[in-house]
PDB file of C-alpha atoms in Angstrom:
ATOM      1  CA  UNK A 283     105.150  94.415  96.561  1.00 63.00           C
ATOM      2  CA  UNK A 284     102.631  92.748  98.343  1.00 70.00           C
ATOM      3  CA  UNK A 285     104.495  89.472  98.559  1.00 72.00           C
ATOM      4  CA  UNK A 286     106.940  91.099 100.617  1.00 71.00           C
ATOM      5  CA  UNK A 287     104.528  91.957 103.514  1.00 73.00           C
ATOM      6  CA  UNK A 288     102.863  88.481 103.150  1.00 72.00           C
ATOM      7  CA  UNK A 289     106.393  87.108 103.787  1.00 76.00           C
ATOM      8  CA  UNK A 290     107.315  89.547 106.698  1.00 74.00           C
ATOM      9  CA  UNK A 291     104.098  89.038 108.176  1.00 75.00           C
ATOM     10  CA  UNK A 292     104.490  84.884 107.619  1.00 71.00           C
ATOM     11  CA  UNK A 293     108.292  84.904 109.774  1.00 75.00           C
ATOM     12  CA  UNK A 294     105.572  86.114 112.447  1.00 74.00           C
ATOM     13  CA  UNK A 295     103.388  83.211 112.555  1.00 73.00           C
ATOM     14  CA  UNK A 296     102.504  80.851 109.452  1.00 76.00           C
ATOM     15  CA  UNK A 297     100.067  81.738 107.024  1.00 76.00           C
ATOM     16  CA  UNK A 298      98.525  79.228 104.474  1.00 80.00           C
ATOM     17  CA  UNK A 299      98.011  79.546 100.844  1.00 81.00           C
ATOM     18  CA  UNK A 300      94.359  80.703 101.480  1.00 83.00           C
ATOM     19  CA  UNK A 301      95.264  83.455 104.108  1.00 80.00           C
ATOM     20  CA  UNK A 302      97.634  84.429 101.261  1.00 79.00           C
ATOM     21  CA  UNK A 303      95.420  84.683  98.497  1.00 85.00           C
ATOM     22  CA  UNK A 304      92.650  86.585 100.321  1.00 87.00           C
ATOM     23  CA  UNK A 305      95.105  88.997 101.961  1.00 83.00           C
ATOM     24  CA  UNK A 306      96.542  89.836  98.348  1.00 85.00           C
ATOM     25  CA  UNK A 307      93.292  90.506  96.963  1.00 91.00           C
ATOM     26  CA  UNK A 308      92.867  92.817  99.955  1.00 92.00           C
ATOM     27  CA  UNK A 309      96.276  95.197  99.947  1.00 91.00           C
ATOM     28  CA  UNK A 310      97.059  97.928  98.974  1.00 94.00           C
ATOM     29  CA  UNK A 311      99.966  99.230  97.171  1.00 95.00           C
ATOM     30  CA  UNK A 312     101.104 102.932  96.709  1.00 96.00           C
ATOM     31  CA  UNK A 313     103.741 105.297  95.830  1.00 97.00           C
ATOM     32  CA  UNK A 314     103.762 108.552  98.116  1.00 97.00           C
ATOM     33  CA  UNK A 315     105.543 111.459  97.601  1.00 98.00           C
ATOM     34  CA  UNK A 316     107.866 113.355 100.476  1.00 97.00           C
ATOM     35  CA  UNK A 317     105.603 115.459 102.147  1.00 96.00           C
ATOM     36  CA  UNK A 318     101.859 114.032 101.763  1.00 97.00           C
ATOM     37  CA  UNK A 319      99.646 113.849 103.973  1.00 96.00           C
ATOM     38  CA  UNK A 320      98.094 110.538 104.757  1.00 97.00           C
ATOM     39  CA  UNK A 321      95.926 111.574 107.570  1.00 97.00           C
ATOM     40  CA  UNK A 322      94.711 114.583 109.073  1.00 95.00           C
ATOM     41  CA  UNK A 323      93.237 116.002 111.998  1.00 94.00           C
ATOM     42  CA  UNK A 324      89.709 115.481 112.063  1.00 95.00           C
ATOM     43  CA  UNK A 325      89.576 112.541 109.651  1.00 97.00           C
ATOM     44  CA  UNK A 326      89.232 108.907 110.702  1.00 97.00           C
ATOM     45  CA  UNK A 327      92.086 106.697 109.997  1.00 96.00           C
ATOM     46  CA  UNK A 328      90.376 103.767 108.233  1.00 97.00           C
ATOM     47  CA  UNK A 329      93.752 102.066 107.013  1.00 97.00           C
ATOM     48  CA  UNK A 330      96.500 100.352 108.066  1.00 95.00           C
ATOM     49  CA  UNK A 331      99.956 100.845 106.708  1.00 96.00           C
ATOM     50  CA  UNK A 332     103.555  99.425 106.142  1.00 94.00           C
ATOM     51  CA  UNK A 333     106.368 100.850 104.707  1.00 95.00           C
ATOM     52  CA  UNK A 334     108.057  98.691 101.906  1.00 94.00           C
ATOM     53  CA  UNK A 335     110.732 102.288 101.554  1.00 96.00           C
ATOM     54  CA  UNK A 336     110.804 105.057 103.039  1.00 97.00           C
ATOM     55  CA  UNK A 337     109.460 107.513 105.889  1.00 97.00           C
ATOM     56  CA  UNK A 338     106.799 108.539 107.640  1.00 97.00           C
ATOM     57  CA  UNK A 339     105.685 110.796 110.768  1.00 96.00           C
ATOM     58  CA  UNK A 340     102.739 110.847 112.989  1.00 95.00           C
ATOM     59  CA  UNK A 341     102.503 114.066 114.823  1.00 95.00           C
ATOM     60  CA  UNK A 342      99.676 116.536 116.248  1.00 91.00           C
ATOM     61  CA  UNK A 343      99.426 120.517 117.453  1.00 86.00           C
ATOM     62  CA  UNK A 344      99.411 121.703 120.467  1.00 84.00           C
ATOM     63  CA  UNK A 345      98.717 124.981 121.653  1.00 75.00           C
ATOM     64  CA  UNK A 346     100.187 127.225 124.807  1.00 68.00           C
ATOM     65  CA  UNK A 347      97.116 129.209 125.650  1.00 67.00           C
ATOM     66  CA  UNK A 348      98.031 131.869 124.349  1.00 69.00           C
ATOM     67  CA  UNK A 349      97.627 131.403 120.644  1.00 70.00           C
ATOM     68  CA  UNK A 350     101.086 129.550 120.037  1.00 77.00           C
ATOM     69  CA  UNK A 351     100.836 126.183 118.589  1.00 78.00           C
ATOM     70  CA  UNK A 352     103.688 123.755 118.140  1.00 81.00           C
ATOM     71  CA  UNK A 353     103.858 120.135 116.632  1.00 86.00           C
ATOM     72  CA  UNK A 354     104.605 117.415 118.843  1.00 90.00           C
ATOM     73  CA  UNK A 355     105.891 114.284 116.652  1.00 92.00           C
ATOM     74  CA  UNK A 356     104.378 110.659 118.090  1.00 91.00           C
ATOM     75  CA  UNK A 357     106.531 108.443 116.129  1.00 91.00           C
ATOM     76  CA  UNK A 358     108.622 107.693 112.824  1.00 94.00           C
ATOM     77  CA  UNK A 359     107.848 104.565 110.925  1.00 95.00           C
ATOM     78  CA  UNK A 360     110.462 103.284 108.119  1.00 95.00           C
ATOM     79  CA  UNK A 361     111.374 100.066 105.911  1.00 94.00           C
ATOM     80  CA  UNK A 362     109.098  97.134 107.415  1.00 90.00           C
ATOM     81  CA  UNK A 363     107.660  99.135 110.328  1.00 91.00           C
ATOM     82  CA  UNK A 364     103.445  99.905 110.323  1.00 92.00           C
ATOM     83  CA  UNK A 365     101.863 103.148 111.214  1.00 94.00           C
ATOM     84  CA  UNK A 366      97.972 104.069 111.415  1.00 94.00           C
ATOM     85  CA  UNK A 367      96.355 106.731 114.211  1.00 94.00           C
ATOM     86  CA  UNK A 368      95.981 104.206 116.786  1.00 92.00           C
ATOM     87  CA  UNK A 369      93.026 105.362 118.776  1.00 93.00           C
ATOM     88  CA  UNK A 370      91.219 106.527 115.149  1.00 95.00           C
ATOM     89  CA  UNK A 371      91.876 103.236 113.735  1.00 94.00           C
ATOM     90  CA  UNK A 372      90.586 101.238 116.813  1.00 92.00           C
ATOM     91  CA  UNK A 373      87.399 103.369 118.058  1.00 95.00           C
ATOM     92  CA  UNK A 374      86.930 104.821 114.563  1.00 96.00           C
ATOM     93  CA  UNK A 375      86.827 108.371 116.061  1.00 97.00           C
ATOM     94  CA  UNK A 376      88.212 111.760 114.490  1.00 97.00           C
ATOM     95  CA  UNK A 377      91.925 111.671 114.515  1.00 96.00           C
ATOM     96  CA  UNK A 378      94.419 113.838 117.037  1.00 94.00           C
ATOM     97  CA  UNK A 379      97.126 113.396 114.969  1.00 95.00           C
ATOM     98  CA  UNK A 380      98.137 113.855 111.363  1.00 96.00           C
ATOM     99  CA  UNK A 381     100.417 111.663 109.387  1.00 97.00           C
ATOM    100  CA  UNK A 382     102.933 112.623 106.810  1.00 97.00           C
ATOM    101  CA  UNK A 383     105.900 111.040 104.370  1.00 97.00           C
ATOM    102  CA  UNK A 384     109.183 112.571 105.186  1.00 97.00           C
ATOM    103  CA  UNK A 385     110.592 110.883 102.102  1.00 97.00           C
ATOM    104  CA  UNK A 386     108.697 109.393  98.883  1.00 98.00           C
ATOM    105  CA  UNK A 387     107.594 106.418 100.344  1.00 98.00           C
ATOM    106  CA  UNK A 388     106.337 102.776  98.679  1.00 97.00           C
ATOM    107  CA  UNK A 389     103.668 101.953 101.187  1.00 97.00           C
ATOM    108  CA  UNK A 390     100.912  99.120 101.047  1.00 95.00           C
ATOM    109  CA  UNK A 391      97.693  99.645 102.944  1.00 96.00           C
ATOM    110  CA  UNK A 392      94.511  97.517 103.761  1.00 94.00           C
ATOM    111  CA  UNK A 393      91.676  99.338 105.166  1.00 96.00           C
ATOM    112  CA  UNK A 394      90.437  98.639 108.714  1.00 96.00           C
ATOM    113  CA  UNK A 395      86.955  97.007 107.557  1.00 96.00           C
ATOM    114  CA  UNK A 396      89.336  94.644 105.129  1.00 95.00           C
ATOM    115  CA  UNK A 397      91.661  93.463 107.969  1.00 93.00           C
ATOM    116  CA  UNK A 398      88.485  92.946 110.811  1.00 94.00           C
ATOM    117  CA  UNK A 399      87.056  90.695 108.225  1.00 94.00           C
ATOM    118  CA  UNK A 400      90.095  88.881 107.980  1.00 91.00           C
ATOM    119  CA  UNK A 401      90.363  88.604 111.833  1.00 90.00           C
ATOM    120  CA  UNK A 402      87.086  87.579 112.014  1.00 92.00           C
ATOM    121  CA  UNK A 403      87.115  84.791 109.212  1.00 91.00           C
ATOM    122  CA  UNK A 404      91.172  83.611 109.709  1.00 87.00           C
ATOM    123  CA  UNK A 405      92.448  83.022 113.544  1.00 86.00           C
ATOM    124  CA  UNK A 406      95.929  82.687 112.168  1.00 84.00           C
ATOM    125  CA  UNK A 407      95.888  86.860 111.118  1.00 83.00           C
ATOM    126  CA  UNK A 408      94.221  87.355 114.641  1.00 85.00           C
ATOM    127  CA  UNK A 409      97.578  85.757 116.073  1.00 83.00           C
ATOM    128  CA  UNK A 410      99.836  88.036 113.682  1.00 83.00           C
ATOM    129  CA  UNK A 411      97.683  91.192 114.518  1.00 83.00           C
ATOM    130  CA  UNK A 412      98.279  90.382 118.294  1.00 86.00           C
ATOM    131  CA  UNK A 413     102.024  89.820 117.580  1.00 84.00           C
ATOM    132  CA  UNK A 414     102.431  93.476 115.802  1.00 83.00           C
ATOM    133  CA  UNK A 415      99.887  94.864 118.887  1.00 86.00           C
ATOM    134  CA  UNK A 416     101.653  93.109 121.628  1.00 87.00           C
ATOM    135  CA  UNK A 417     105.056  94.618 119.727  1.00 85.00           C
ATOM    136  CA  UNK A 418     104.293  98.053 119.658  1.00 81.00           C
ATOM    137  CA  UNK A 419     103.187  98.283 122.857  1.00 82.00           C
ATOM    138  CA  UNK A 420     106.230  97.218 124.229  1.00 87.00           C
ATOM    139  CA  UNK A 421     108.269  99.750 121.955  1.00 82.00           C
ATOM    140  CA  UNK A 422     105.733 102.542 123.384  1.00 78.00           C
ATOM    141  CA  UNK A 423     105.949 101.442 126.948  1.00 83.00           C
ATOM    142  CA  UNK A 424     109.854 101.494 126.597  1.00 82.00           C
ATOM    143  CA  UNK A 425     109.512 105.227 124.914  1.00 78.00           C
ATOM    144  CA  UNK A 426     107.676 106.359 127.758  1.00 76.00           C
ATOM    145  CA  UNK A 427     109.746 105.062 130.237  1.00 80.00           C
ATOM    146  CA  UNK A 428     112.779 106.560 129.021  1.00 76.00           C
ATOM    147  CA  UNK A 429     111.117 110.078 128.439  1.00 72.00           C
ATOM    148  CA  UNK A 430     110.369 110.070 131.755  1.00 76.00           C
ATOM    149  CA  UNK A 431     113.761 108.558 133.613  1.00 83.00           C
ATOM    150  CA  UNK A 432     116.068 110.147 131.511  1.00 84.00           C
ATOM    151  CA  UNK A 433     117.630 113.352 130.876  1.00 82.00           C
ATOM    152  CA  UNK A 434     117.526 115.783 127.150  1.00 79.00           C
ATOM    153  CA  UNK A 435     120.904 114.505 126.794  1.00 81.00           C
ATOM    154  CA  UNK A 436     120.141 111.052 128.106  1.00 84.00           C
ATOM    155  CA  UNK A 437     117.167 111.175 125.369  1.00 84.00           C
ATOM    156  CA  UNK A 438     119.025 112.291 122.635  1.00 84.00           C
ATOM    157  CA  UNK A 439     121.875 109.710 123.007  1.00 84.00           C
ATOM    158  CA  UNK A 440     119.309 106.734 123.287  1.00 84.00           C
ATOM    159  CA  UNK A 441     117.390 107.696 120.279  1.00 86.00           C
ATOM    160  CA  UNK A 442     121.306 108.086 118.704  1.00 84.00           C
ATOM    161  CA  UNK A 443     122.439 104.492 119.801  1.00 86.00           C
ATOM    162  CA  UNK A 444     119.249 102.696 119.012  1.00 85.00           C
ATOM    163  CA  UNK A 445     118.348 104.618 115.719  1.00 85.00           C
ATOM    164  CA  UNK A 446     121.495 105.662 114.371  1.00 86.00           C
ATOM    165  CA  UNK A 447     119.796 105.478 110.493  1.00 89.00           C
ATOM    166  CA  UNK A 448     116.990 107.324 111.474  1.00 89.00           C
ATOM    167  CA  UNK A 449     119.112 110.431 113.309  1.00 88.00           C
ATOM    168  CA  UNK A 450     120.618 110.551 110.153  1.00 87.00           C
ATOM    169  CA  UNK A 451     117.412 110.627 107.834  1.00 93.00           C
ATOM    170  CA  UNK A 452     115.193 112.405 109.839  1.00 92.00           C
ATOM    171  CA  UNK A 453     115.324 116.218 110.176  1.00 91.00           C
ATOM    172  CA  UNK A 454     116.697 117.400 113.407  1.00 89.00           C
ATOM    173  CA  UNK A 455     113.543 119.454 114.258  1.00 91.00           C
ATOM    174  CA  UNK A 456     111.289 116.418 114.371  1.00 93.00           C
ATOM    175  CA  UNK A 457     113.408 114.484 116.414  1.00 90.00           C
ATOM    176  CA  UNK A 458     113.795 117.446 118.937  1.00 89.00           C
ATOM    177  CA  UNK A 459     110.018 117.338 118.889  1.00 89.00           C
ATOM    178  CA  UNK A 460     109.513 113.378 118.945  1.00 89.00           C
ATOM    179  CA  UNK A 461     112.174 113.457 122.249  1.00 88.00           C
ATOM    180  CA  UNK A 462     110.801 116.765 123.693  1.00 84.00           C
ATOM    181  CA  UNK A 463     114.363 118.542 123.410  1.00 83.00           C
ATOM    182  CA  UNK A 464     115.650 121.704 122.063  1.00 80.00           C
ATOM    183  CA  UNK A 465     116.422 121.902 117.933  1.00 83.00           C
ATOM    184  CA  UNK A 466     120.083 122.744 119.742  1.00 80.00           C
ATOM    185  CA  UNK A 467     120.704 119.314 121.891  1.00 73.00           C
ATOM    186  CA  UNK A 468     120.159 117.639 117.603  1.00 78.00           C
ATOM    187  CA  UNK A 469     122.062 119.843 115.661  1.00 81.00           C
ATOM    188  CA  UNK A 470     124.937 119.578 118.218  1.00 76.00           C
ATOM    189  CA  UNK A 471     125.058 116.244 118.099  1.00 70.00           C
ATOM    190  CA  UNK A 472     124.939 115.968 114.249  1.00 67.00           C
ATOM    191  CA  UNK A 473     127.414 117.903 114.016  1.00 70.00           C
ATOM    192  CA  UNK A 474     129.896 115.551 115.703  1.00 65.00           C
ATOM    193  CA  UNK A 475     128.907 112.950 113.425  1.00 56.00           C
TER     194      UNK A 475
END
């Protein structure tokens, strides 16, 4: 399972046989049941993940003042996509967020002091790092953007068009929370489809 990140990660940017061996010795593999949870508030998120199948959520609670909490969900991460609690993982401080499988999930993980080594000792997996980095920054500058230009509606039918698997895998509360929508705006849509 391994060999399949070493090859997603090598389209990236090329990786020699060395890279490869000492990155193998260093992952992770794991089966995860639906529901798990990989991280939770409080704890510091010390690995890094990628999803070989299935899917995961990041999410935290907030609270209204007046003793009602809700859960806000950050992002979904399926087949080929990596997740971790960003600012936990870089400042190794308690997390905000927790992070849980919304399927059963095949996963492979290396933890954070692993992967620094790696940076340190291989410029080539410094370059691949960036890539992924300079990636998902993009994708959350672009999710920003349109939560603040567009419309519920607007939302909805973005996150439709551009993620038509995952509006069908992922419950329609947790996308109404991930866009910031009512349960209502989802289930209507479904329905049509």
């Amino acid at each position: 399972m391994p060999k399949q990140l070493l090859s997603f990660l090598g389209a990236m940017a090329p990786l020699d046989d060395t890279v490869h061996s000492e990155f193998l010795q260093v992952l992770k593999p794991i089966n995860v049941p639906k529901g798990k949870l990989l991280l939770s508030e409080g704890e510091i998120c010390d690995k890094l993940w990628f999803v070989k199948t299935g899917l995961a959520r990041g999410c935290y609670i907030t609270s209204n003042g007046a003793g009602k909490s809700h859960e806000v969900t950050e992002w979904f991460a399926s087949e080929n996509d990596f997740f971790h609690a960003f600012e936990s993982f870089v400042r190794q401080v308690p997390s905000q967020e927790f992070i849980e499988t919304l399927e059963p999930c095949q996963l492979i993980y290396i933890c954070r002091n692993d992967l620094y080594r790696l940076y340190a000792k291989h410029p080539e997996i410094s370059n691949v790092g960036r890539i992924i980095a300079e990636r998902y920054g993009l994708l959350h500058k672009e999710r920003l953007r349109e939560m603040r230009l567009h419309s519920a509606q607007e939302r909805l039918n973005i996150f439709h068009n551009q993620s038509k698997e995952l509006f069908l895998r992922v419950p329609q509360k947790y996308i109404a929370s991930y866009l910031g929508i009512s349960e209502n705006y989802v289930s209507k849509l479904k329905a049509k489809h």
